[in-house]
CSV table of N, CA, C and O in Angstrom, one decimal:
chain,number,residue,atom,x,y,z
V,1,UNK,N,0.3,-10.1,-53.3
V,1,UNK,CA,1.3,-11.3,-52.8
V,1,UNK,C,0.4,-11.1,-51.4
V,1,UNK,O,-0.2,-10.7,-50.8
V,2,UNK,N,-0.2,-12.9,-51.5
V,2,UNK,CA,-0.6,-13.8,-49.5
V,2,UNK,C,0.2,-14.2,-49.2
V,2,UNK,O,1.2,-15.2,-50.2
V,3,UNK,N,0.5,-13.5,-48.4
V,3,UNK,CA,1.6,-14.9,-47.7
V,3,UNK,C,0.4,-15.6,-46.5
V,3,UNK,O,-0.4,-15.3,-46.0
V,4,UNK,N,0.7,-16.8,-46.5
V,4,UNK,CA,0.3,-17.7,-45.4
V,4,UNK,C,0.7,-18.9,-44.2
V,4,UNK,O,2.0,-18.7,-44.8
V,5,UNK,N,0.4,-18.3,-43.3
V,5,UNK,CA,0.7,-18.9,-42.1
V,5,UNK,C,-0.1,-20.1,-41.9
V,5,UNK,O,-1.3,-19.4,-40.6
V,6,UNK,N,0.2,-21.3,-41.4
V,6,UNK,CA,-0.6,-22.8,-40.7
V,6,UNK,C,0.5,-22.1,-38.8
V,6,UNK,O,1.7,-21.6,-38.8
V,7,UNK,N,-0.5,-22.5,-38.0
V,7,UNK,CA,-0.4,-22.1,-36.9
V,7,UNK,C,-0.9,-24.1,-35.6
V,7,UNK,O,-2.1,-24.3,-37.2
V,8,UNK,N,-0.9,-24.6,-34.9
V,8,UNK,CA,-2.0,-25.2,-34.4
V,8,UNK,C,-1.4,-26.6,-34.4
V,8,UNK,O,-2.8,-27.7,-34.4
V,9,UNK,N,-0.5,-27.5,-35.6
V,9,UNK,CA,-0.1,-28.7,-35.3
V,9,UNK,C,0.6,-29.0,-34.3
V,9,UNK,O,0.8,-27.8,-33.7
V,10,UNK,N,0.6,-30.8,-34.4
V,10,UNK,CA,1.2,-31.6,-33.2
V,10,UNK,C,1.0,-32.6,-32.8
V,10,UNK,O,1.0,-32.9,-33.6
V,11,UNK,N,1.2,-33.0,-32.0
V,11,UNK,CA,1.4,-34.7,-31.4
V,11,UNK,C,0.3,-34.6,-30.5
V,11,UNK,O,0.1,-34.4,-29.9
V,12,UNK,N,-0.7,-35.6,-31.4
V,12,UNK,CA,-2.1,-35.9,-30.6
V,12,UNK,C,-1.8,-37.4,-30.8
V,12,UNK,O,-1.9,-38.1,-31.9
V,13,UNK,N,-2.9,-37.8,-29.9
V,13,UNK,CA,-3.6,-39.7,-29.7
V,13,UNK,C,-4.7,-39.7,-30.6
V,13,UNK,O,-5.2,-38.7,-30.4
V,14,UNK,N,-4.5,-40.6,-31.5
V,14,UNK,CA,-5.8,-41.2,-32.3
V,14,UNK,C,-7.0,-40.5,-31.5
V,14,UNK,O,-7.5,-41.4,-30.4
V,15,UNK,N,-8.7,-40.1,-31.6
V,15,UNK,CA,-9.4,-39.9,-31.0
V,15,UNK,C,-9.4,-38.9,-30.2
V,15,UNK,O,-10.3,-37.7,-30.0
V,16,UNK,N,-8.4,-38.0,-29.9
V,16,UNK,CA,-7.8,-36.5,-30.1
V,16,UNK,C,-9.0,-35.8,-31.2
V,16,UNK,O,-9.1,-35.9,-32.2
V,17,UNK,N,-8.6,-34.5,-31.1
V,17,UNK,CA,-8.8,-32.9,-31.5
V,17,UNK,C,-7.4,-32.8,-31.2
V,17,UNK,O,-7.2,-32.1,-30.9
V,18,UNK,N,-8.0,-31.6,-33.6
V,18,UNK,CA,-6.7,-30.1,-33.4
V,18,UNK,C,-7.9,-28.7,-33.8
V,18,UNK,O,-8.2,-29.9,-34.9
V,19,UNK,N,-7.5,-28.2,-33.6
V,19,UNK,CA,-7.5,-26.7,-35.1
V,19,UNK,C,-6.5,-26.2,-35.2
V,19,UNK,O,-6.0,-25.7,-34.7
V,20,UNK,N,-6.7,-26.5,-36.4
V,20,UNK,CA,-5.0,-26.0,-37.0
V,20,UNK,C,-5.9,-24.1,-37.8
V,20,UNK,O,-7.4,-24.8,-37.5
V,21,UNK,N,-4.9,-23.2,-37.7
V,21,UNK,CA,-5.1,-22.2,-38.4
V,21,UNK,C,-4.3,-21.3,-39.7
V,21,UNK,O,-3.4,-22.9,-39.3
V,22,UNK,N,-4.7,-21.4,-40.6
V,22,UNK,CA,-4.4,-20.0,-40.8
V,22,UNK,C,-4.6,-18.7,-41.3
V,22,UNK,O,-5.4,-18.5,-42.1
V,23,UNK,N,-3.1,-17.6,-40.9
V,23,UNK,CA,-3.7,-16.7,-40.9
V,23,UNK,C,-3.3,-16.3,-42.7
V,23,UNK,O,-1.9,-16.3,-43.2
V,24,UNK,N,-3.8,-14.4,-43.3
V,24,UNK,CA,-3.2,-14.6,-44.2
V,24,UNK,C,-2.9,-13.4,-44.3
V,24,UNK,O,-4.0,-12.6,-43.8
V,25,UNK,N,-2.6,-12.7,-45.0
V,25,UNK,CA,-2.3,-11.3,-45.3
V,25,UNK,C,-2.8,-10.7,-46.8
V,25,UNK,O,-3.6,-12.0,-46.8
V,26,UNK,N,-3.0,-9.3,-46.6
V,26,UNK,CA,-3.5,-8.4,-47.5
V,26,UNK,C,-5.5,-8.6,-46.7
V,26,UNK,O,-5.9,-8.5,-46.5
V,27,UNK,N,-5.7,-7.6,-48.4
V,27,UNK,CA,-7.1,-6.5,-47.5
V,27,UNK,C,-8.1,-7.6,-48.9
V,27,UNK,O,-9.4,-7.0,-48.3
V,28,UNK,N,-8.0,-8.3,-49.2
V,28,UNK,CA,-9.0,-8.9,-50.2
V,28,UNK,C,-8.8,-9.9,-49.8
V,28,UNK,O,-9.3,-10.8,-50.2
V,29,UNK,N,-8.6,-10.9,-48.3
V,29,UNK,CA,-8.7,-11.7,-47.6
V,29,UNK,C,-10.4,-13.0,-48.7
V,29,UNK,O,-10.6,-14.6,-48.5
V,30,UNK,N,-11.3,-11.7,-48.4
V,30,UNK,CA,-12.7,-12.2,-48.4
V,30,UNK,C,-12.7,-12.5,-49.3
V,30,UNK,O,-14.1,-13.7,-49.4
V,31,UNK,N,-12.5,-12.2,-51.1
V,31,UNK,CA,-12.4,-12.5,-51.4
V,31,UNK,C,-11.8,-13.5,-52.7
V,31,UNK,O,-12.0,-14.3,-54.0
V,32,UNK,N,-11.7,-14.7,-51.6
V,32,UNK,CA,-10.7,-15.6,-51.5
V,32,UNK,C,-11.0,-17.3,-51.1
V,32,UNK,O,-11.2,-17.0,-50.2
V,33,UNK,N,-10.8,-18.1,-51.9
V,33,UNK,CA,-11.0,-19.8,-51.9
V,33,UNK,C,-9.8,-20.1,-51.3
V,33,UNK,O,-8.2,-19.2,-52.0
V,34,UNK,N,-9.7,-20.8,-50.3
V,34,UNK,CA,-9.5,-21.2,-49.2
V,34,UNK,C,-9.4,-22.6,-49.1
V,34,UNK,O,-10.1,-23.0,-49.2
V,35,UNK,N,-7.9,-23.6,-49.0
V,35,UNK,CA,-8.2,-24.3,-48.8
V,35,UNK,C,-7.2,-25.5,-48.0
V,35,UNK,O,-6.2,-24.9,-47.6
V,36,UNK,N,-7.6,-26.8,-47.6
V,36,UNK,CA,-6.7,-27.1,-46.8
V,36,UNK,C,-5.9,-28.8,-47.2
V,36,UNK,O,-6.5,-29.8,-48.6
V,37,UNK,N,-4.4,-28.8,-47.6
V,37,UNK,CA,-4.5,-30.1,-48.5
V,37,UNK,C,-3.7,-30.8,-47.7
V,37,UNK,O,-3.6,-30.5,-46.0
V,38,UNK,N,-2.9,-31.8,-47.8
V,38,UNK,CA,-1.9,-32.2,-46.6
V,38,UNK,C,-0.8,-33.5,-47.7
V,38,UNK,O,-1.5,-34.3,-48.7
V,39,UNK,N,-0.5,-33.3,-47.4
V,39,UNK,CA,0.3,-34.4,-47.5
V,39,UNK,C,1.8,-35.4,-47.0
V,39,UNK,O,2.3,-34.7,-46.0
V,40,UNK,N,2.3,-36.5,-46.6
V,40,UNK,CA,3.0,-38.0,-46.7
V,40,UNK,C,3.5,-37.7,-47.5
V,40,UNK,O,3.5,-38.1,-48.8
V,41,UNK,N,5.3,-38.3,-46.4
V,41,UNK,CA,6.7,-38.5,-47.8
V,41,UNK,C,6.2,-39.2,-48.4
V,41,UNK,O,5.8,-40.4,-49.2
V,42,UNK,N,6.7,-39.0,-50.1
V,42,UNK,CA,6.3,-39.9,-51.1
V,42,UNK,C,4.9,-39.8,-52.0
V,42,UNK,O,5.6,-41.1,-53.1
V,43,UNK,N,4.5,-39.1,-51.4
V,43,UNK,CA,3.0,-39.2,-51.6
V,43,UNK,C,2.4,-37.5,-52.0
V,43,UNK,O,3.0,-36.8,-51.8
V,44,UNK,N,1.9,-37.2,-53.1
V,44,UNK,CA,0.8,-35.8,-53.7
V,44,UNK,C,0.6,-35.7,-52.6
V,44,UNK,O,0.1,-36.0,-52.0
V,45,UNK,N,0.4,-34.4,-52.8
V,45,UNK,CA,-0.6,-34.0,-52.4
V,45,UNK,C,-2.2,-34.0,-52.3
V,45,UNK,O,-2.7,-34.0,-53.4
V,46,UNK,N,-3.3,-34.3,-50.6
V,46,UNK,CA,-4.1,-34.3,-51.2
V,46,UNK,C,-4.9,-33.3,-50.4
V,46,UNK,O,-4.7,-32.5,-49.6
V,47,UNK,N,-6.1,-33.3,-50.9
V,47,UNK,CA,-6.2,-32.1,-50.8
V,47,UNK,C,-7.7,-33.1,-49.5
V,47,UNK,O,-7.7,-34.2,-49.4
V,48,UNK,N,-7.9,-32.2,-48.3
V,48,UNK,CA,-9.1,-32.5,-47.7
V,48,UNK,C,-10.0,-31.7,-47.7
V,48,UNK,O,-10.7,-31.8,-47.0
V,49,UNK,N,-9.7,-30.0,-47.4
V,49,UNK,CA,-10.9,-29.0,-47.9
V,49,UNK,C,-10.4,-27.9,-48.0
V,49,UNK,O,-10.1,-27.3,-48.4
V,50,UNK,N,-12.3,-27.7,-49.2
V,50,UNK,CA,-12.1,-26.6,-49.3
V,50,UNK,C,-12.7,-25.7,-49.0
V,50,UNK,O,-14.6,-25.9,-48.2
V,51,UNK,N,-12.8,-23.8,-49.6
V,51,UNK,CA,-14.4,-22.5,-48.5
V,51,UNK,C,-14.7,-22.1,-48.9
V,51,UNK,O,-13.0,-21.0,-49.4
V,52,UNK,N,-15.2,-21.2,-50.1
V,52,UNK,CA,-15.6,-20.3,-51.4
V,52,UNK,C,-15.3,-19.2,-51.3
V,52,UNK,O,-15.3,-18.7,-48.9
V,53,UNK,N,-15.7,-17.7,-51.3
V,53,UNK,CA,-15.5,-16.7,-50.8
V,53,UNK,C,-16.8,-15.8,-49.8
V,53,UNK,O,-16.9,-15.4,-49.2
V,54,UNK,N,-17.7,-17.6,-50.0
V,54,UNK,CA,-19.6,-17.3,-49.5
V,54,UNK,C,-19.8,-17.9,-48.7
V,54,UNK,O,-20.8,-19.1,-48.4
V,55,UNK,N,-18.8,-19.2,-48.4
V,55,UNK,CA,-18.8,-19.9,-47.5
V,55,UNK,C,-19.3,-20.9,-48.0
V,55,UNK,O,-19.6,-22.4,-46.4
V,56,UNK,N,-19.0,-21.7,-49.2
V,56,UNK,CA,-18.8,-23.7,-48.8
V,56,UNK,C,-18.4,-23.7,-48.5
V,56,UNK,O,-16.7,-23.3,-48.7
V,57,UNK,N,-18.4,-24.7,-48.7
V,57,UNK,CA,-17.3,-25.6,-48.0
V,57,UNK,C,-17.6,-27.7,-48.5
V,57,UNK,O,-18.7,-27.2,-49.9
V,58,UNK,N,-17.1,-27.7,-49.1
V,58,UNK,CA,-16.5,-29.3,-49.6
V,58,UNK,C,-15.2,-30.0,-49.3
V,58,UNK,O,-13.9,-29.4,-49.1
V,59,UNK,N,-15.7,-31.0,-48.7
V,59,UNK,CA,-14.3,-32.1,-48.2
V,59,UNK,C,-14.2,-33.4,-48.8
V,59,UNK,O,-14.8,-33.7,-49.6
V,60,UNK,N,-12.9,-33.6,-48.4
V,60,UNK,CA,-12.8,-35.3,-49.4
V,60,UNK,C,-13.2,-36.4,-48.3
V,60,UNK,O,-13.9,-36.4,-47.3
V,61,UNK,N,-13.2,-37.0,-49.1
V,61,UNK,CA,-14.5,-38.5,-48.7
V,61,UNK,C,-14.0,-38.7,-47.1
V,61,UNK,O,-14.3,-39.3,-46.2
V,62,UNK,N,-12.3,-39.2,-47.3
V,62,UNK,CA,-11.7,-39.3,-45.4
V,62,UNK,C,-11.6,-38.8,-44.5
V,62,UNK,O,-11.3,-38.8,-43.3
V,63,UNK,N,-12.5,-37.5,-45.2
V,63,UNK,CA,-11.9,-37.0,-43.1
V,63,UNK,C,-13.4,-35.9,-43.1
V,63,UNK,O,-14.4,-35.1,-42.4
V,64,UNK,N,-14.7,-36.1,-44.2
V,64,UNK,CA,-16.1,-36.1,-44.0
V,64,UNK,C,-16.5,-36.3,-42.5
V,64,UNK,O,-17.0,-37.4,-42.2
V,65,UNK,N,-17.9,-35.2,-42.0
V,65,UNK,CA,-18.6,-35.6,-40.6
V,65,UNK,C,-17.2,-35.4,-39.7
V,65,UNK,O,-17.4,-35.2,-38.7
V,66,UNK,N,-15.9,-35.5,-39.6
V,66,UNK,CA,-15.0,-35.5,-38.7
V,66,UNK,C,-14.0,-33.8,-38.7
V,66,UNK,O,-13.7,-33.4,-37.7
V,67,UNK,N,-14.1,-33.8,-39.7
V,67,UNK,CA,-13.0,-32.3,-39.6
V,67,UNK,C,-14.7,-31.1,-39.8
V,67,UNK,O,-14.8,-31.7,-41.3
V,68,UNK,N,-14.2,-30.2,-40.4
V,68,UNK,CA,-14.4,-29.3,-40.7
V,68,UNK,C,-14.3,-27.9,-40.9
V,68,UNK,O,-13.2,-26.9,-40.0
V,69,UNK,N,-14.1,-26.9,-41.7
V,69,UNK,CA,-13.8,-25.7,-42.4
V,69,UNK,C,-14.3,-24.3,-41.7
V,69,UNK,O,-15.8,-24.9,-42.9
V,70,UNK,N,-13.4,-23.7,-41.6
V,70,UNK,CA,-14.5,-22.2,-41.2
V,70,UNK,C,-13.4,-21.5,-41.3
V,70,UNK,O,-12.7,-21.6,-42.1
V,71,UNK,N,-13.6,-20.7,-42.0
V,71,UNK,CA,-13.3,-18.6,-41.7
V,71,UNK,C,-13.7,-17.1,-41.2
V,71,UNK,O,-15.2,-17.4,-40.5
V,72,UNK,N,-12.8,-16.2,-40.8
V,72,UNK,CA,-13.8,-14.8,-40.5
V,72,UNK,C,-12.8,-13.9,-40.8
V,72,UNK,O,-11.4,-13.5,-41.1
V,73,UNK,N,-13.0,-14.3,-42.2
V,73,UNK,CA,-12.5,-12.1,-43.1
V,73,UNK,C,-11.8,-11.3,-42.3
V,73,UNK,O,-11.4,-11.0,-42.6
V,74,UNK,N,-12.9,-11.4,-41.1
V,74,UNK,CA,-12.9,-10.4,-40.3
V,74,UNK,C,-11.5,-10.4,-39.5
V,74,UNK,O,-11.0,-8.9,-39.4
V,75,UNK,N,-10.8,-11.1,-39.5
V,75,UNK,CA,-9.4,-12.1,-38.6
V,75,UNK,C,-8.6,-12.5,-40.3
V,75,UNK,O,-7.2,-12.9,-39.8
V,76,UNK,N,-9.4,-12.2,-40.8
V,76,UNK,CA,-8.5,-13.1,-42.4
V,76,UNK,C,-8.1,-14.2,-41.8
V,76,UNK,O,-6.2,-14.5,-42.3
V,77,UNK,N,-8.7,-14.8,-41.4
V,77,UNK,CA,-7.9,-16.3,-41.2
V,77,UNK,C,-8.8,-17.3,-41.5
V,77,UNK,O,-10.1,-16.9,-41.0
V,78,UNK,N,-8.4,-18.6,-41.4
V,78,UNK,CA,-8.9,-19.5,-42.0
V,78,UNK,C,-9.1,-20.8,-40.6
V,78,UNK,O,-8.1,-21.4,-40.2
V,79,UNK,N,-9.6,-22.1,-41.2
V,79,UNK,CA,-9.4,-23.2,-39.9
V,79,UNK,C,-9.7,-24.5,-39.8
V,79,UNK,O,-10.6,-24.4,-41.5
V,80,UNK,N,-9.1,-25.5,-39.4
V,80,UNK,CA,-9.9,-26.4,-39.3
V,80,UNK,C,-9.6,-27.2,-38.9
V,80,UNK,O,-8.5,-27.8,-37.0
V,81,UNK,N,-11.2,-27.5,-38.1
V,81,UNK,CA,-11.5,-28.3,-36.9
V,81,UNK,C,-11.1,-29.4,-37.5
V,81,UNK,O,-11.7,-30.4,-37.7
V,82,UNK,N,-9.9,-30.3,-36.5
V,82,UNK,CA,-9.9,-32.1,-37.3
V,82,UNK,C,-10.0,-32.6,-35.5
V,82,UNK,O,-9.7,-32.6,-34.3
V,83,UNK,N,-11.7,-33.4,-35.3
V,83,UNK,CA,-12.0,-33.9,-34.0
V,83,UNK,C,-11.9,-36.1,-35.1
V,83,UNK,O,-11.1,-36.3,-36.5
V,84,UNK,N,-11.7,-36.7,-33.9
V,84,UNK,CA,-11.5,-38.2,-34.6
V,84,UNK,C,-10.5,-37.8,-34.4
V,84,UNK,O,-10.8,-39.0,-35.8
V,85,UNK,N,-9.5,-37.9,-34.7
V,85,UNK,CA,-7.9,-38.1,-35.5
V,85,UNK,C,-7.7,-39.4,-35.5
V,85,UNK,O,-8.2,-40.1,-34.4
V,86,UNK,N,-7.6,-39.5,-36.7
V,86,UNK,CA,-6.4,-41.1,-37.0
V,86,UNK,C,-5.0,-40.8,-37.3
V,86,UNK,O,-5.2,-40.1,-37.3
V,87,UNK,N,-4.4,-42.4,-36.5
V,87,UNK,CA,-2.8,-42.4,-37.3
V,87,UNK,C,-2.7,-41.8,-39.0
V,87,UNK,O,-2.2,-41.4,-39.4
V,88,UNK,N,-4.2,-42.2,-39.8
V,88,UNK,CA,-3.9,-41.9,-41.3
V,88,UNK,C,-4.0,-40.2,-41.8
V,88,UNK,O,-3.5,-39.7,-42.3
V,89,UNK,N,-4.5,-40.2,-40.6
V,89,UNK,CA,-4.4,-38.5,-40.9
V,89,UNK,C,-3.2,-37.9,-40.6
V,89,UNK,O,-2.7,-36.3,-41.0
V,90,UNK,N,-2.3,-38.6,-39.5
V,90,UNK,CA,-1.0,-38.2,-40.6
V,90,UNK,C,0.0,-37.8,-41.7
V,90,UNK,O,-0.3,-38.1,-41.8
V,91,UNK,N,0.1,-37.1,-40.8
V,91,UNK,CA,0.2,-35.2,-42.2
V,91,UNK,C,1.5,-34.2,-41.5
V,91,UNK,O,1.2,-33.6,-41.0
V,92,UNK,N,2.2,-33.8,-43.5
V,92,UNK,CA,1.6,-31.7,-43.6
V,92,UNK,C,1.3,-31.2,-43.6
V,92,UNK,O,0.8,-32.3,-45.1
V,93,UNK,N,-0.1,-30.7,-43.0
V,93,UNK,CA,-0.6,-29.9,-43.7
V,93,UNK,C,-0.9,-28.8,-43.8
V,93,UNK,O,0.4,-27.8,-43.6
V,94,UNK,N,-1.2,-28.4,-45.9
V,94,UNK,CA,-1.2,-27.0,-45.9
V,94,UNK,C,-2.0,-26.1,-46.1
V,94,UNK,O,-3.1,-26.7,-46.2
V,95,UNK,N,-2.2,-25.0,-46.0
V,95,UNK,CA,-3.2,-23.5,-47.0
V,95,UNK,C,-2.6,-22.7,-47.5
V,95,UNK,O,-2.2,-23.1,-48.1
V,96,UNK,N,-4.8,-23.3,-49.0
V,96,UNK,CA,-4.1,-22.3,-49.4
V,96,UNK,C,-4.7,-22.1,-50.3
V,96,UNK,O,-5.5,-21.5,-49.7
V,97,UNK,N,-4.1,-21.0,-51.0
V,97,UNK,CA,-5.7,-19.7,-51.9
V,97,UNK,C,-5.1,-19.6,-53.2
V,97,UNK,O,-4.3,-19.2,-53.5
V,98,UNK,N,-6.6,-18.9,-53.7
V,98,UNK,CA,-6.6,-17.9,-54.5
V,98,UNK,C,-7.9,-17.1,-55.1
V,98,UNK,O,-8.9,-18.3,-54.5
V,99,UNK,N,-7.0,-16.7,-55.3
V,99,UNK,CA,-8.7,-15.4,-55.2
V,99,UNK,C,-9.3,-15.9,-57.1
V,99,UNK,O,-9.7,-15.9,-57.4
V,100,UNK,N,-10.6,-16.5,-56.4
V,100,UNK,CA,-11.6,-17.6,-56.7
V,100,UNK,C,-13.2,-17.3,-56.3
V,100,UNK,O,-13.5,-17.0,-55.6
V,101,UNK,N,-14.2,-17.9,-57.8
V,101,UNK,CA,-15.4,-16.9,-57.4
V,101,UNK,C,-16.3,-18.8,-57.8
V,101,UNK,O,-17.0,-18.9,-57.2
V,102,UNK,N,-14.5,-19.2,-57.7
V,102,UNK,CA,-15.2,-20.6,-57.4
V,102,UNK,C,-14.8,-21.7,-56.2
V,102,UNK,O,-13.7,-21.6,-55.7
V,103,UNK,N,-15.4,-22.4,-56.1
V,103,UNK,CA,-14.6,-23.6,-54.9
V,103,UNK,C,-14.1,-24.5,-55.9
V,103,UNK,O,-14.1,-25.3,-56.7
V,104,UNK,N,-12.7,-25.0,-55.2
V,104,UNK,CA,-11.6,-25.3,-55.8
V,104,UNK,C,-10.9,-26.3,-55.4
V,104,UNK,O,-10.6,-26.2,-53.9
V,105,UNK,N,-11.1,-26.9,-55.3
V,105,UNK,CA,-10.5,-28.2,-54.6
V,105,UNK,C,-9.0,-29.3,-55.2
V,105,UNK,O,-7.8,-30.2,-55.1
V,106,UNK,N,-8.1,-28.7,-56.8
V,106,UNK,CA,-7.5,-29.1,-56.9
V,106,UNK,C,-5.5,-28.1,-57.0
V,106,UNK,O,-6.5,-27.5,-56.7
V,107,UNK,N,-4.6,-29.1,-56.0
V,107,UNK,CA,-4.0,-28.3,-55.4
V,107,UNK,C,-3.4,-27.5,-56.6
V,107,UNK,O,-2.6,-26.4,-56.4
V,108,UNK,N,-3.2,-27.9,-57.9
V,108,UNK,CA,-2.4,-27.1,-59.5
V,108,UNK,C,-3.8,-25.9,-59.6
V,108,UNK,O,-2.8,-25.1,-59.8
V,109,UNK,N,-5.0,-26.2,-58.9
V,109,UNK,CA,-5.8,-24.7,-58.9
V,109,UNK,C,-5.5,-23.9,-57.7
V,109,UNK,O,-5.4,-22.3,-58.3
V,110,UNK,N,-4.7,-23.5,-57.4
V,110,UNK,CA,-3.9,-22.6,-56.0
V,110,UNK,C,-3.2,-21.8,-56.6
V,110,UNK,O,-1.8,-22.6,-56.9
V,111,UNK,N,-3.1,-21.1,-56.4
V,111,UNK,CA,-1.8,-19.7,-55.7
V,111,UNK,C,-0.6,-19.9,-55.1
V,111,UNK,O,0.2,-19.5,-55.6
V,112,UNK,N,-1.5,-19.3,-54.3
V,112,UNK,CA,-0.3,-19.4,-52.8
V,112,UNK,C,-0.8,-19.9,-51.4
V,112,UNK,O,-1.6,-21.1,-51.5
V,113,UNK,N,0.0,-20.4,-51.1
V,113,UNK,CA,0.1,-21.8,-50.3
V,113,UNK,C,1.4,-21.3,-48.9
V,113,UNK,O,2.6,-20.3,-48.7
V,114,UNK,N,0.5,-21.5,-48.0
V,114,UNK,CA,2.1,-21.6,-46.8
V,114,UNK,C,3.2,-22.6,-46.5
V,114,UNK,O,3.0,-23.1,-47.2
V,115,UNK,N,3.4,-22.9,-44.9
V,115,UNK,CA,4.6,-23.4,-45.4
V,115,UNK,C,4.3,-24.9,-44.8
V,115,UNK,O,6.0,-26.0,-45.1
V,116,UNK,N,3.2,-24.8,-44.6
V,116,UNK,CA,3.2,-26.0,-44.1
V,116,UNK,C,2.9,-26.2,-42.6
V,116,UNK,O,4.1,-25.8,-41.8
V,117,UNK,N,2.0,-27.7,-42.0
V,117,UNK,CA,2.5,-27.9,-40.1
V,117,UNK,C,1.9,-29.3,-40.1
V,117,UNK,O,1.5,-29.6,-41.0
V,118,UNK,N,3.2,-29.4,-39.5
V,118,UNK,CA,2.7,-31.3,-39.2
V,118,UNK,C,2.0,-31.7,-38.1
V,118,UNK,O,1.8,-31.1,-36.8
V,119,UNK,N,1.0,-32.1,-38.4
V,119,UNK,CA,0.2,-33.2,-37.8
V,119,UNK,C,0.0,-34.4,-37.6
V,119,UNK,O,0.6,-35.3,-38.6
V,120,UNK,N,0.5,-35.3,-36.2
V,120,UNK,CA,1.3,-36.5,-36.5
V,120,UNK,C,0.4,-37.1,-35.1
V,120,UNK,O,-0.4,-36.7,-34.2
V,121,UNK,N,0.0,-38.2,-35.7
V,121,UNK,CA,-1.4,-38.9,-35.0
V,121,UNK,C,-1.1,-39.9,-34.3
V,121,UNK,O,-0.5,-41.7,-35.7
V,122,UNK,N,-0.9,-40.3,-33.1
V,122,UNK,CA,-1.0,-41.4,-32.3
V,122,UNK,C,-1.6,-42.5,-31.9
V,122,UNK,O,-2.9,-42.0,-31.6
V,123,UNK,N,-0.9,-44.2,-32.3
V,123,UNK,CA,-1.9,-44.7,-32.4
V,123,UNK,C,-1.6,-45.6,-30.9
V,123,UNK,O,-1.1,-45.2,-30.1
């Protein structure tokens, strides 16, 4: 069982930056594929970024060039650095994990989820 806890959300203005973190329990964090997703009311959960166990990364087109996903295995923690934030980035952000050797980008592929954290970007 893996427990995930997000932190770092909040209210910012357009153009500002935020860094989300996702702390994971468990001793095999380094073998997990990790991902960030976001969701707004009435919409499906949307893929944002993913990082494999060997630190390969993949981003959605909507955040490419603005967001950076990273991980520190020694701290069992994943990060999402979000720069040049836009009002369209407003959502609840979720971190997700699954033990996998393959980079995962679909929500249905993930096994463990955090509780979610609100990010609000004002115009």
